[in-house]
XYZ file of C-alpha atoms in Angstrom:
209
model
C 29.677 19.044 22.357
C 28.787 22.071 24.112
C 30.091 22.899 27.868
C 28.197 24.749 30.245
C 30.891 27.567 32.394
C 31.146 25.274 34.830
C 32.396 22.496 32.910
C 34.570 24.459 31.173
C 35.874 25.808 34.649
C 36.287 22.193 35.450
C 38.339 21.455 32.682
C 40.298 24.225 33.388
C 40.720 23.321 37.014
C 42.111 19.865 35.717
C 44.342 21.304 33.097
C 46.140 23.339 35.669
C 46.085 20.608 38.679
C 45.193 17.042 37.670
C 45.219 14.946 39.022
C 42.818 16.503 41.293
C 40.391 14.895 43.201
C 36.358 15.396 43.003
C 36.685 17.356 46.329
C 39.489 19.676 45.140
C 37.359 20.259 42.593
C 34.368 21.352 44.438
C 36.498 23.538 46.797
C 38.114 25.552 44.124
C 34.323 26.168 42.884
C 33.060 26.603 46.613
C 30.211 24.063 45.876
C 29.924 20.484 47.368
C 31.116 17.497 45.805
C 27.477 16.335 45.095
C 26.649 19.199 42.921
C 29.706 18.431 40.615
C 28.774 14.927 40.068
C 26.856 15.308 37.013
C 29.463 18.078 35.225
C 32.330 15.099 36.264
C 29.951 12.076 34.788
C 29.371 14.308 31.639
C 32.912 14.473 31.229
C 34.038 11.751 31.583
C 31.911 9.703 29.237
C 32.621 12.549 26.900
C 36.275 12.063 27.031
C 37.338 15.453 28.389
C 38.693 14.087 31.444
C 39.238 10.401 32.916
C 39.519 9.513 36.865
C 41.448 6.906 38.232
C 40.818 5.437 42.224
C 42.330 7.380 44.723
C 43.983 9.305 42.264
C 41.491 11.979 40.801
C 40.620 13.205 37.404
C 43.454 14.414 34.859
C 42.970 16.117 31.303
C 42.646 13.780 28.461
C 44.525 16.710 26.260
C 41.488 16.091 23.676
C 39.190 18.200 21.637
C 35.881 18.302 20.932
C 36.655 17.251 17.149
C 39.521 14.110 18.051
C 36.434 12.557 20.601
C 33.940 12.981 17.558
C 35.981 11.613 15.051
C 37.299 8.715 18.205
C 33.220 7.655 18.400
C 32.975 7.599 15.066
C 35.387 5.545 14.545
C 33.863 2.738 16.847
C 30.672 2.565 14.996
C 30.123 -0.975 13.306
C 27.761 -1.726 10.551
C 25.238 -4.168 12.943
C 23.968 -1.071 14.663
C 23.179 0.733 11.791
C 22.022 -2.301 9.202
C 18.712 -2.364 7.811
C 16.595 -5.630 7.315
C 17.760 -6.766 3.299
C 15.399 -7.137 0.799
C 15.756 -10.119 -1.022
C 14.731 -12.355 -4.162
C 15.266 -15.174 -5.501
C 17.105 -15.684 -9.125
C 14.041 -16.800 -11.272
C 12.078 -13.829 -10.550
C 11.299 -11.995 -13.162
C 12.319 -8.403 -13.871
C 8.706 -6.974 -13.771
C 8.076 -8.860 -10.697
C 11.564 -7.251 -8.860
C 10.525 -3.871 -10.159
C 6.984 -4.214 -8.635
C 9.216 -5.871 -4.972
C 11.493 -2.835 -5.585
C 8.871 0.005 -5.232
C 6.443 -2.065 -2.654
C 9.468 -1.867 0.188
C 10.733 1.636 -0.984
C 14.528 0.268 -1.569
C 16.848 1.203 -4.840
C 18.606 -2.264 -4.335
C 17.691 -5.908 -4.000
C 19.955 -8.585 -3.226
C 19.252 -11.703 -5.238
C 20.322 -15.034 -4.028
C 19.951 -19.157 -5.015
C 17.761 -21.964 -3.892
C 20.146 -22.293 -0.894
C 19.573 -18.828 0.159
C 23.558 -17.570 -0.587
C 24.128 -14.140 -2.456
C 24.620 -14.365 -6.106
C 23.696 -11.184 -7.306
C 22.634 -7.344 -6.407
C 20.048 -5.574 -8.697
C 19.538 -1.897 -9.008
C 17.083 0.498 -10.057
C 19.778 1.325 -12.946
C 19.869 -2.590 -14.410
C 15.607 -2.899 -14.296
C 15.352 0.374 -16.312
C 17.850 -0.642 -18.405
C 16.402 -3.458 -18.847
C 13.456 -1.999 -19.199
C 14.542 -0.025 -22.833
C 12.940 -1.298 -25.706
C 10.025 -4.197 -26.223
C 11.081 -6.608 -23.849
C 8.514 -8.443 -21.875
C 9.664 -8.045 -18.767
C 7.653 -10.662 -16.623
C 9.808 -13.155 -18.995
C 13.241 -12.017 -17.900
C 14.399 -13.684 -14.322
C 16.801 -11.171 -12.784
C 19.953 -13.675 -12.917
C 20.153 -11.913 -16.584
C 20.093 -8.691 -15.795
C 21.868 -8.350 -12.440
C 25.397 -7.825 -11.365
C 27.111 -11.211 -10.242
C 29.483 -11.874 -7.569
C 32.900 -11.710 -7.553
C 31.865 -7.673 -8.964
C 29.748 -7.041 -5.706
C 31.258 -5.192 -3.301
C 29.799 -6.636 0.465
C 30.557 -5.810 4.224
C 30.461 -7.974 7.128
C 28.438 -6.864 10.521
C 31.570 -6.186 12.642
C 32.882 -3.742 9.815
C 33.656 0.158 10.645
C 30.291 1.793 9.451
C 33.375 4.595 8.602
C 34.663 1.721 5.849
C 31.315 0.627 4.709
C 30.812 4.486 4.079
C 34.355 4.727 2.116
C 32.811 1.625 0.098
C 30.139 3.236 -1.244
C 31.531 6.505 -2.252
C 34.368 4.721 -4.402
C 32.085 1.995 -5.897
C 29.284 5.310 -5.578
C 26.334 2.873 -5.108
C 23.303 3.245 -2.715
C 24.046 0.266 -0.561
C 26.035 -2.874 0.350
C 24.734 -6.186 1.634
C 25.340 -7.194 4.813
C 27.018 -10.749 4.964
C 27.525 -13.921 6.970
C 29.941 -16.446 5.744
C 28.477 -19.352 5.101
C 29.225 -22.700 3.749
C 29.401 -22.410 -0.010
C 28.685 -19.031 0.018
C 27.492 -15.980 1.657
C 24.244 -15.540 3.669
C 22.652 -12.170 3.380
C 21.321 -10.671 6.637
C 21.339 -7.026 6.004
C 21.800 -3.594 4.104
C 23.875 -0.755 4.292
C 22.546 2.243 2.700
C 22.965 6.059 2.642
C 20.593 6.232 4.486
C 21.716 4.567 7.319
C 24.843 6.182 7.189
C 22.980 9.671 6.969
C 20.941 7.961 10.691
C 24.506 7.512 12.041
C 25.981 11.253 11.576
C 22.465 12.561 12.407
C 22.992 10.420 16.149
C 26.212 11.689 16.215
C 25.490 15.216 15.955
C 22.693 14.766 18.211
C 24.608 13.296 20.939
C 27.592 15.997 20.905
C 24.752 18.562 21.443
C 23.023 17.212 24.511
């Protein structure tokens, strides 16, 4: 996050006399109290400083880099989870590739007749599947997919920093998003690259403003 001079002159101000109140503050700048207010709200919801009632604001002692990494640390995968893509296990292969490039996704989650995950296909399993003479509108995807337990999942209140971690050491595109359920799990999202990409992009964003 960038500081204007005055902010950093704030921070300074603390460092060197915190707790100090809003009007201490002001008077070591010679400007009123009300023309601080935004610098001190900026601040404060950045993490540079923190005020306490009739005690004033005090130096956190953080930087820039410990508040980033702090936020992104409290990101969980429900803010960032795309709606999942789903099909049953009797579709066929052809009609999965043809779902596939329709809703511009590399993965679809496949589950049974009572709507619990069983399977994830990838671009890589249709074109292998692909190879050869098969006829691929006779091939349901239960053949060609990869089958739970060997699915690696996360659950909405996950760290979006562990659902990252996830896909770099199983290096896949994306996780489903799971609910518990009775007899199984109930899909009701994606995780994806590209929503992780969204997340650092926000990030960056905010520090800046």
């Amino acid at each position: 996050m960038e500081l204007s001079n005055r902010q950093e002159q704030i921070i300074q101000i603390v460092k060197d006399n915190g707790p100090i109140t809003g009007e201490n503050i002001a008077d070591h700048l010679s400007l009123t109290r009300a023309t601080l207010r935004p610098d001190l709200a900026i601040l404060t919801m950045a993490g540079f400083l923190d005020a306490r009632p009739r005690v004033g604001y005090f130096f956190t002692g953080k930087t820039g880099s410990e508040l980033l990494t702090e936020k992104l640390k409290k990101f969980k995968v429900k803010e960032y989870q795309s709606i999942p893509i789903v099909v049953q296990e009797d579709v066929s292969a052809y009609d999965a590739i043809c779902t596939m490039f329709l809703e511009d996704v590399g993965t679809l989650f496949v589950t049974n007749e009572h709507g619990h995950l069983t399977g994830v296909l990838s671009r890589k399993d249709l074109l292998r599947a692909s190879i050869g003479n098969q006829d691929l509108s006779s091939i349901p995807v239960h053949i060609i997919m990869t089958r739970m337990p060997n699915i690696t999942i996360c659950e909405p209140e996950d760290l979006l920093l562990d659902a990252a971690q996830k896909l770099i050491e199983k290096q896949i595109d994306g996780l489903p998003v799971v609910d518990p359920a009775e007899n199984g799990l109930e899909v009701i999202g994606r995780l994806t690259k590209t929503n992780i990409t969204k997340a650092l992009v926000e990030l960056g964003r905010d520090q800046h403003l």
